Short mmCIF file of C-alpha atoms in Angstrom, two decimals:
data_model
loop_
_atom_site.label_atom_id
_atom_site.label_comp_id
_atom_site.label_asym_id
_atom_site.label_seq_id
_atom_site.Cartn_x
_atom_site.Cartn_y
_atom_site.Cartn_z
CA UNK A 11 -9.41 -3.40 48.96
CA UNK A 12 -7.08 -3.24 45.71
CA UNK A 13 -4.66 -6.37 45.38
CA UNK A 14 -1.81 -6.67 42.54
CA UNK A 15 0.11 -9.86 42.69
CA UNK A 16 3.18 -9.48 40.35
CA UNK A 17 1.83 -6.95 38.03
CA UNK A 18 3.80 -6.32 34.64
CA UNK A 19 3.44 -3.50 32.35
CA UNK A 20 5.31 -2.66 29.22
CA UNK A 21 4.19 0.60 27.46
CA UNK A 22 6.87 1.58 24.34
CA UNK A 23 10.19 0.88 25.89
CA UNK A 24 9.01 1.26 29.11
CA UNK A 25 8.24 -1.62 32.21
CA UNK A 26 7.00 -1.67 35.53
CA UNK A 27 7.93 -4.90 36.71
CA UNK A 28 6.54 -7.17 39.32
CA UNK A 29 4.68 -4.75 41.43
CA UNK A 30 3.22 -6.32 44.33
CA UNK A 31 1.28 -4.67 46.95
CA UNK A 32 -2.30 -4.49 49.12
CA UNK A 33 -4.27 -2.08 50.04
CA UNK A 34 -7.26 -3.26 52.80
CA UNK A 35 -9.83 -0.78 53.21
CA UNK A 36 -9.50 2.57 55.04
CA UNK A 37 -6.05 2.67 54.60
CA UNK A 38 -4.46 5.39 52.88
CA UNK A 39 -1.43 4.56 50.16
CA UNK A 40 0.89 7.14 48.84
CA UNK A 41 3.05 6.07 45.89
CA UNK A 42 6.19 8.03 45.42
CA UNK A 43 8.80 8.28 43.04
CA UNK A 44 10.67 10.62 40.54
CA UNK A 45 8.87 11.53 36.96
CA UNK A 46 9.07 8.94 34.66
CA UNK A 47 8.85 6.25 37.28
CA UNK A 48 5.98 4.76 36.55
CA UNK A 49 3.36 6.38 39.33
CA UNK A 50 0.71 7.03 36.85
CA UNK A 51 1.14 4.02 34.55
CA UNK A 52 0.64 2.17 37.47
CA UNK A 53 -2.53 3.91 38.41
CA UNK A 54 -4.04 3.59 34.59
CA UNK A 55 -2.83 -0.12 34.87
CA UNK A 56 -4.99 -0.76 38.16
CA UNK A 57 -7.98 1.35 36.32
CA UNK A 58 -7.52 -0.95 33.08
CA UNK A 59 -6.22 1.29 30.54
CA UNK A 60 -3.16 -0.49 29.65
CA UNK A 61 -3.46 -4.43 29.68
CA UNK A 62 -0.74 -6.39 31.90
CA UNK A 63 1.60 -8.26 30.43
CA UNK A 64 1.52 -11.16 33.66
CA UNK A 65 0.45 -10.37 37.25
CA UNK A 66 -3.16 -9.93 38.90
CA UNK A 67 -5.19 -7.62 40.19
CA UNK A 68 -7.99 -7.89 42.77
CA UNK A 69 -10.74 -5.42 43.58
CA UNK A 70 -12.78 -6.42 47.07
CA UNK A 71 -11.49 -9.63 46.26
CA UNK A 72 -12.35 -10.42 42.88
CA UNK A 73 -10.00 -10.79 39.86
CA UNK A 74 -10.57 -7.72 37.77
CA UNK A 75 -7.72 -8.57 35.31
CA UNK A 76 -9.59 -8.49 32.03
CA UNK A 77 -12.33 -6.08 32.88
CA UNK A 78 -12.68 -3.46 30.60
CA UNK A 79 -11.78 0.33 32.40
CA UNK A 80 -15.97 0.67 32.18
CA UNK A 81 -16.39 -2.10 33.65
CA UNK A 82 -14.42 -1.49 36.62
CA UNK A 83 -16.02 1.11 38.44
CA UNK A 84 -13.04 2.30 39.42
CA UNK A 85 -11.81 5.94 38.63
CA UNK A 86 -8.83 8.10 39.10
CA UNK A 87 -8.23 11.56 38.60
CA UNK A 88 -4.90 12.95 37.44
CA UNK A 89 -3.16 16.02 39.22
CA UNK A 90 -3.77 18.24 36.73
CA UNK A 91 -7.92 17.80 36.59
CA UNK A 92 -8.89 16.73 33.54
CA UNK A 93 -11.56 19.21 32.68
CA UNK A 94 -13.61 18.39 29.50
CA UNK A 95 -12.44 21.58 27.32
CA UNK A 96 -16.12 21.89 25.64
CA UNK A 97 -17.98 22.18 29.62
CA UNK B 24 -8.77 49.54 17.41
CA UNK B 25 -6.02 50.91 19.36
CA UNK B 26 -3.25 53.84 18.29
CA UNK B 27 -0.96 50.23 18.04
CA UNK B 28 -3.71 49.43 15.68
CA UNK B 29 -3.44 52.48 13.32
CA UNK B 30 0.00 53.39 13.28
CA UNK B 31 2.17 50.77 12.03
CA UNK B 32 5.36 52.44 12.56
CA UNK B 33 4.75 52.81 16.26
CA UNK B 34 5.71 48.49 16.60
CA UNK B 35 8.47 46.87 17.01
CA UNK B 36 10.75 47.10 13.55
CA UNK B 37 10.48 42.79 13.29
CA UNK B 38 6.74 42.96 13.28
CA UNK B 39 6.95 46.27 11.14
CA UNK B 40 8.20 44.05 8.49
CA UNK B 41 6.18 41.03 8.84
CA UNK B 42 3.34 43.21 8.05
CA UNK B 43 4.83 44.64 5.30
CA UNK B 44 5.78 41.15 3.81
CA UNK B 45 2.51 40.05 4.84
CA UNK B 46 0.75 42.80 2.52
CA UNK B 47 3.18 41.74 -0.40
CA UNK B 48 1.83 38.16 0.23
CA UNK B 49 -1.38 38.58 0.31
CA UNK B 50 -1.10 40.62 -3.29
CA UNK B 51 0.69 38.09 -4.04
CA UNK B 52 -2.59 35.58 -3.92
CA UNK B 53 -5.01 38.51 -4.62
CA UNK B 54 -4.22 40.91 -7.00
CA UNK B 55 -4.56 38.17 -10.18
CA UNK B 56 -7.48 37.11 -9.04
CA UNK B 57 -9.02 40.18 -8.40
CA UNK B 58 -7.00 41.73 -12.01
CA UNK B 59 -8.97 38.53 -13.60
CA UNK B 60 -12.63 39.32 -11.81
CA UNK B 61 -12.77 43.02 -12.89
CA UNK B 62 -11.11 42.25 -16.13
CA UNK B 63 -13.93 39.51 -17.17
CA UNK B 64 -16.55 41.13 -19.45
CA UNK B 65 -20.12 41.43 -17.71
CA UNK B 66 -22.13 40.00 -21.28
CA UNK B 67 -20.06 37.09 -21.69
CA UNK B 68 -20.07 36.15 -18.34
CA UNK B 69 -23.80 36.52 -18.46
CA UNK B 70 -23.57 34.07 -21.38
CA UNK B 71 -21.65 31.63 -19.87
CA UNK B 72 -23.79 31.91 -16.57
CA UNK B 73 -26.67 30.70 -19.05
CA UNK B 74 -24.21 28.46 -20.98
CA UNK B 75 -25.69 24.70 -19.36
CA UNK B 76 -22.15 23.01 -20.13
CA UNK B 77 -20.55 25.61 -17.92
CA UNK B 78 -23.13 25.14 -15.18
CA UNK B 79 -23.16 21.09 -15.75
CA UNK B 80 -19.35 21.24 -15.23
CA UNK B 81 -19.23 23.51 -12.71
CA UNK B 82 -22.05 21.30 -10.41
CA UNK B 83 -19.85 18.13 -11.51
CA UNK B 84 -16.78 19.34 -9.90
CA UNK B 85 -18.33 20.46 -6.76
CA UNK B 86 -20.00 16.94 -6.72
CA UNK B 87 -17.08 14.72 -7.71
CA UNK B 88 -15.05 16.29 -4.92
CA UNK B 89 -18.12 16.63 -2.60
CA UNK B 90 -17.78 12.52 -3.17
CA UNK B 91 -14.15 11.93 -2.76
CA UNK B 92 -13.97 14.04 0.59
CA UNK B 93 -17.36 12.05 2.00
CA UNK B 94 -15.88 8.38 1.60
CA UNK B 95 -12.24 9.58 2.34
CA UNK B 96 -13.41 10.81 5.99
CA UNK B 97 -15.30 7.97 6.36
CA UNK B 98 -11.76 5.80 5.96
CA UNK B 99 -9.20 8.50 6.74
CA UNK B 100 -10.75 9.73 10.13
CA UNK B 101 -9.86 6.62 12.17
CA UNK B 102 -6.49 6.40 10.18
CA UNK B 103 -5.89 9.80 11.32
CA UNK B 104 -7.28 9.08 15.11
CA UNK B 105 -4.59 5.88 14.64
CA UNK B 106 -1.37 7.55 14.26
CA UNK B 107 -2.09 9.99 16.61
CA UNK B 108 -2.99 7.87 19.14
CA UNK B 109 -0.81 4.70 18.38
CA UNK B 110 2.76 3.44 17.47
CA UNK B 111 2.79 0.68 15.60
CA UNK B 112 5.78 -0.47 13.42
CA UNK B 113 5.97 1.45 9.76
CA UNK B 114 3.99 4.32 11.19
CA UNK B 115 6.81 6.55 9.64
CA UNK B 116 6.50 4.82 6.03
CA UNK B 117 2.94 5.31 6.28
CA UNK B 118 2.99 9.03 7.02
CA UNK B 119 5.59 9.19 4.54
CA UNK B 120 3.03 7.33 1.96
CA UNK B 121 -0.30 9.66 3.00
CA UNK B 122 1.91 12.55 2.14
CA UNK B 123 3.40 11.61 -1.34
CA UNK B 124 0.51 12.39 -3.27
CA UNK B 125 1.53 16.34 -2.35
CA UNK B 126 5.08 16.01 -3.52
CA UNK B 127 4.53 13.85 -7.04
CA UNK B 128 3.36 15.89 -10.07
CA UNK B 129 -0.44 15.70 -10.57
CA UNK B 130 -0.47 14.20 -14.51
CA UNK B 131 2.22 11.48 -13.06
CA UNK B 132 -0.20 10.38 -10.61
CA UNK B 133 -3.44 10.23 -13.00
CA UNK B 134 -0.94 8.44 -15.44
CA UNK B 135 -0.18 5.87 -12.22
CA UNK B 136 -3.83 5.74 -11.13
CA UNK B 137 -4.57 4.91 -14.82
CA UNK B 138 -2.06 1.99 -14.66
CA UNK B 139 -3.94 0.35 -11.62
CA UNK B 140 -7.71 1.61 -11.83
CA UNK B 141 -7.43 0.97 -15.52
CA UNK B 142 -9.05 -1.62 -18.03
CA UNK B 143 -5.82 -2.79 -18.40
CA UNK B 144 -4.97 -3.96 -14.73
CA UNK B 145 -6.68 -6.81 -12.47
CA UNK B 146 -7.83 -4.11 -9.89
CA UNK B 147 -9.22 -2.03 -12.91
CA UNK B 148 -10.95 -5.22 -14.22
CA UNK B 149 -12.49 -6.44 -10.93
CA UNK B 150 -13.56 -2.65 -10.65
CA UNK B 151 -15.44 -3.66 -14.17
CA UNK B 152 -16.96 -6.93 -13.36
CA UNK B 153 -18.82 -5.04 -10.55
CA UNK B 154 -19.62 -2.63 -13.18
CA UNK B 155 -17.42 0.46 -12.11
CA UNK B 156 -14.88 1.78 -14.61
CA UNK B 157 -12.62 4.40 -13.90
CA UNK B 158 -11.82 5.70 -17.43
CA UNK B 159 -14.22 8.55 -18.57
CA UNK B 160 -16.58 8.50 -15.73
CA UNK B 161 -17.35 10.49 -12.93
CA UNK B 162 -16.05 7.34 -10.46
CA UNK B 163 -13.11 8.41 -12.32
CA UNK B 164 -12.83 11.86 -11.42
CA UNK B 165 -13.65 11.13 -7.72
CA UNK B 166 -11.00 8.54 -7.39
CA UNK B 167 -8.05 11.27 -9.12
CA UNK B 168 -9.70 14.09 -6.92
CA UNK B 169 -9.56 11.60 -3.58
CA UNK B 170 -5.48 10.53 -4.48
CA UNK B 171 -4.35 14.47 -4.60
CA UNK B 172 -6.19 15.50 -1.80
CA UNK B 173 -6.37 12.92 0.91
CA UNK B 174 -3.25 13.92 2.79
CA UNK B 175 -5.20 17.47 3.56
CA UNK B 176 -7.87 15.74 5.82
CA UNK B 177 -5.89 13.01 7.14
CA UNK B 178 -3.17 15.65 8.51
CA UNK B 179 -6.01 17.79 9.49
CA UNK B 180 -7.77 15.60 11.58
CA UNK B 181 -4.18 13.56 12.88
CA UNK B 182 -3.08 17.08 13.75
CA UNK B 183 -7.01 17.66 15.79
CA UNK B 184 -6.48 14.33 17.66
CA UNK B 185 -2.81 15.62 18.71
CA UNK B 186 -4.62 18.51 20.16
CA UNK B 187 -6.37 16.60 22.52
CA UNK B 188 -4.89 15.57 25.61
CA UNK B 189 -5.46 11.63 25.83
CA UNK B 190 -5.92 11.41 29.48
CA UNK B 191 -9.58 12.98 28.60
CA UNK B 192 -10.75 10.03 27.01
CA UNK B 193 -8.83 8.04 29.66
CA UNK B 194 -11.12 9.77 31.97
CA UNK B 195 -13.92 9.10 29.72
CA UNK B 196 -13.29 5.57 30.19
CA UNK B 197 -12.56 5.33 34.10
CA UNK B 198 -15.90 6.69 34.16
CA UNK B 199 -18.12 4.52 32.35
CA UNK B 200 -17.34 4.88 28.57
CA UNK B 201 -16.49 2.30 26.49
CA UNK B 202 -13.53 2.95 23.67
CA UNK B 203 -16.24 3.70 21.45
CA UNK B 204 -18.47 5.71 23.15
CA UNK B 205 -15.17 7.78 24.46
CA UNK B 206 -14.26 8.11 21.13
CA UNK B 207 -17.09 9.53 19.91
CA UNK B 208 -19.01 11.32 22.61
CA UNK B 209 -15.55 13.13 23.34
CA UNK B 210 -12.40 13.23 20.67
CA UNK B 211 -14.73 13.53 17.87
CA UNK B 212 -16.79 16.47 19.37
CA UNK B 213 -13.70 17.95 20.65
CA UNK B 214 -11.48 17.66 17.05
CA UNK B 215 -14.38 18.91 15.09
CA UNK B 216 -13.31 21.52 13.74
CA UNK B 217 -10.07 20.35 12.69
CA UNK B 218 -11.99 17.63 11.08
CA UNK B 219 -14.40 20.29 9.25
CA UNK B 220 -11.43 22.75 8.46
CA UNK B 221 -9.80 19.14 6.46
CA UNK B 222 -12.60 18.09 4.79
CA UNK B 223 -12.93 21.99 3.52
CA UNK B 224 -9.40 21.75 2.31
CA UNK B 225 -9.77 18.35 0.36
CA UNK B 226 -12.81 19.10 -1.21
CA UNK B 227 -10.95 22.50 -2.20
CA UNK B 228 -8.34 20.96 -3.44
CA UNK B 229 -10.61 18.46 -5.00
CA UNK B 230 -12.18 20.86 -6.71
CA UNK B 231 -8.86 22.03 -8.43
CA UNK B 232 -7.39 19.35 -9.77
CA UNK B 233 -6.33 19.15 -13.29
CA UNK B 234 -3.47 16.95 -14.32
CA UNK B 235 -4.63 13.93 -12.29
CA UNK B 236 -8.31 14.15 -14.01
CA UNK B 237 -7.51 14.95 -17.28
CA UNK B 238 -5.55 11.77 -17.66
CA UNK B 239 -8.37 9.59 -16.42
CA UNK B 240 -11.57 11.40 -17.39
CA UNK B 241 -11.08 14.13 -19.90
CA UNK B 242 -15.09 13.67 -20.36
CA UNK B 243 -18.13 14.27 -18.44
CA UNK B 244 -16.08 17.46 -18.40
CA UNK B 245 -14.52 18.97 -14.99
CA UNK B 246 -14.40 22.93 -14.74
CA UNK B 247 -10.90 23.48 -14.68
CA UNK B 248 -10.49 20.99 -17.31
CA UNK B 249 -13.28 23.21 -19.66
CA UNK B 250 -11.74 26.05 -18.44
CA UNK B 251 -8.09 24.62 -20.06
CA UNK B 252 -10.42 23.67 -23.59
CA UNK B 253 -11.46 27.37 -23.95
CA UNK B 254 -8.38 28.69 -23.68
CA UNK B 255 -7.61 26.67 -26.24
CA UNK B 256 -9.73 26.68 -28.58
CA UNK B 257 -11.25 30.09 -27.92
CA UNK B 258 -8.77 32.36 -26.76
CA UNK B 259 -8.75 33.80 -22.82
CA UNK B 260 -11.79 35.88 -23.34
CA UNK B 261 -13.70 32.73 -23.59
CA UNK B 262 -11.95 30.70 -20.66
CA UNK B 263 -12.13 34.23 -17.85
CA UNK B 264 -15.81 33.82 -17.30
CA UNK B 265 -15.89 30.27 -16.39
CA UNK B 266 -12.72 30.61 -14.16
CA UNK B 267 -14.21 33.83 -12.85
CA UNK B 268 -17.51 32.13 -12.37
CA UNK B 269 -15.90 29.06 -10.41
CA UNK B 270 -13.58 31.05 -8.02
CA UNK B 271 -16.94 32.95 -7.23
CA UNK B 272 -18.73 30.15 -6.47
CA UNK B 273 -15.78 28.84 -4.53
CA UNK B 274 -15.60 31.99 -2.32
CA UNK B 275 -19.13 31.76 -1.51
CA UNK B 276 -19.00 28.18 -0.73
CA UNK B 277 -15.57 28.34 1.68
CA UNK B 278 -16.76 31.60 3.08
CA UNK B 279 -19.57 29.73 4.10
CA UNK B 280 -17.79 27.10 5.72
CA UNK B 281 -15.24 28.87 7.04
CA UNK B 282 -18.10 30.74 9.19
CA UNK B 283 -19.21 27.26 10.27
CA UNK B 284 -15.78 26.17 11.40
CA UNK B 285 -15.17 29.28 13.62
CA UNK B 286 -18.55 29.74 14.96
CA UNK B 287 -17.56 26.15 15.90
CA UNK B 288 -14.42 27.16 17.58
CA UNK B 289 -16.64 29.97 19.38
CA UNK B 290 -19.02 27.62 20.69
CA UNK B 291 -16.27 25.23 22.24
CA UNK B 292 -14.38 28.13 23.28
CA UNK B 293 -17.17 29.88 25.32
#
């Protein structure tokens, strides 16, 4: 399961604050919101590619705050495939 | 090629006359170097082939800037990958500083290099100490070279990195690659040949300069700057062959290169 507790993000001018929410396993989450809300920030936070600012997050229970994105095991894909150019 | 192909007048009248202008432009660049190629008599361009100061000169240009271009990729690569990648506060002044070597005149920045790298200046004197001067050497010729032409690579390769759509190495990184290893396993494969096409640029423009060399190193003598003494003291018969003989080379060389870079482009492409 995926766990943020208070999760804040500032990236140029821009903030997703205090995000909160659980996901146990086998359930199915769909984020929504207009562009340039913050769905895909908040997806890149969780996978570690932007550090938090204050807040947690869990994977299966542990703390995978600090992790490096490698070290995650964790992966997303964005909706436009990102298909290495040189394959 | 297609009847489009052949008959110019059959396009549209806009690109009628881009062509047109095109042609002028292109005489523009080649018709005085081609006037000064056929113009350039066959003995004494034989004699300067066999002249060794000629050839020494010649080989010290293409080395100095060979040098210059080698160590500034190895520090202007990651500045480039930096402010394509990053904001950070006075990236403006600093793209505004990479790019003023361009806009100053050449002598005025030999005469300000002199005024640092010289004996007369703490850098220039630690420089010493270590046993580097910068005044009639070939450091010296590097270091003018490197000044005038580092905004070429570093706007070459910012403007590769730009190319690249970030969420690759995101991607990259999601999956098991550290910054490093995303870094170079996938932007530096994939800006490659913006990175080759700015290093062929700087060392081109390396190989050029004039006012920025002569003020520091007027000797071990540069090609354009033995080029500038025969005309001189000889007269323009005597400075043709050597100019002749270093835009050959130079043609060679880039055309050589330039084959590289877009069998390159092919190769990531197919």
């Amino acid at each position: 399961m995926v766990k943020l507790s208070t999760v804040v993000v500032e990236v140029g001018g821009f903030r997703l604050n205090h995000i909160s929410f659980e996901v146990r396993d086998g359930e199915y989450v769909v984020i929504l919101g207009p562009t340039g809300a913050g769905k895909t920030l908040l997806l890149e936070s969780i996978a570690g590619l932007y550090p938090l600012k204050d807040g947690q997050i869990f994977l299966n229970g542990k703390e995978i705050t600090y992790l490096r994105p490698e070290n995650r095991n964790l992966g997303i894909v964005y909706q436009d495939y990102a298909l290495f150019s040189a394959l | 090629m297609t009847d489009e192909g052949l008959f110019l007048f059959r396009r549209a009248p806009i690109v009628q006359v881009g062509l047109y202008l095109q042609l002028f432009l292109l005489l523009l660049i080649g018709l005085p170097i081609l006037r000064m190629v056929l113009a350039t008599d066959l003995e004494v361009l034989r004699s300067s082939i066999e002249d060794a100061k000629v050839i020494s000169s010649i080989l010290l240009t293409l080395r100095a800037a060979l040098w210059a271009t080698l160590v500034c990729a190895f520090m202007g690569i990651p500045m480039a990958y930096l402010l394509a990648r990053h904001n950070f506060f006075g990236k403006g002044l600093v793209e505004g500083l990479i790019n003023l070597p361009v806009m100053i005149p050449h002598n005025a920045a030999g005469i300000a290099l002199l005024m640092v790298y010289g004996p007369r200046f703490f850098i220039g004197k630690l420089f010493r100490d270590l046993g580097i001067s910068f005044v009639g050497t070939e450091w010296g010729i590097s270091l003018a070279m490197a000044y005038v032409s580092l905004p070429f690579l570093v706007n070459a390769a910012r403007d590769g990195f730009l190319s690249l759509d970030p969420r690759l190495e995101k991607v990259a990184r999601t999956l098991g690659a550290s910054a490093w290893s995303a870094f170079f396993r996938i932007t530096l494969p994939l800006a490659w040949r913006y990175i080759l096409t700015g290093k062929i640029m700087m060392w081109a423009r390396g190989i050029s300069e004039f006012g920025a060399v002569i003020i520091l190193t007027y000797h071990p003598i540069i090609a354009p700057i033995l080029i500038y003494e025969r005309l001189e003291n000889y007269g323009l018969k005597y400075a043709y062959p050597v100019a002749v003989l270093l835009i050959l080379l130079c043609l060679i060389i880039f055309g050589l290169l330039r084959l590289l870079a877009s069998s390159e482009r092919r190769r990531d492409l197919s």
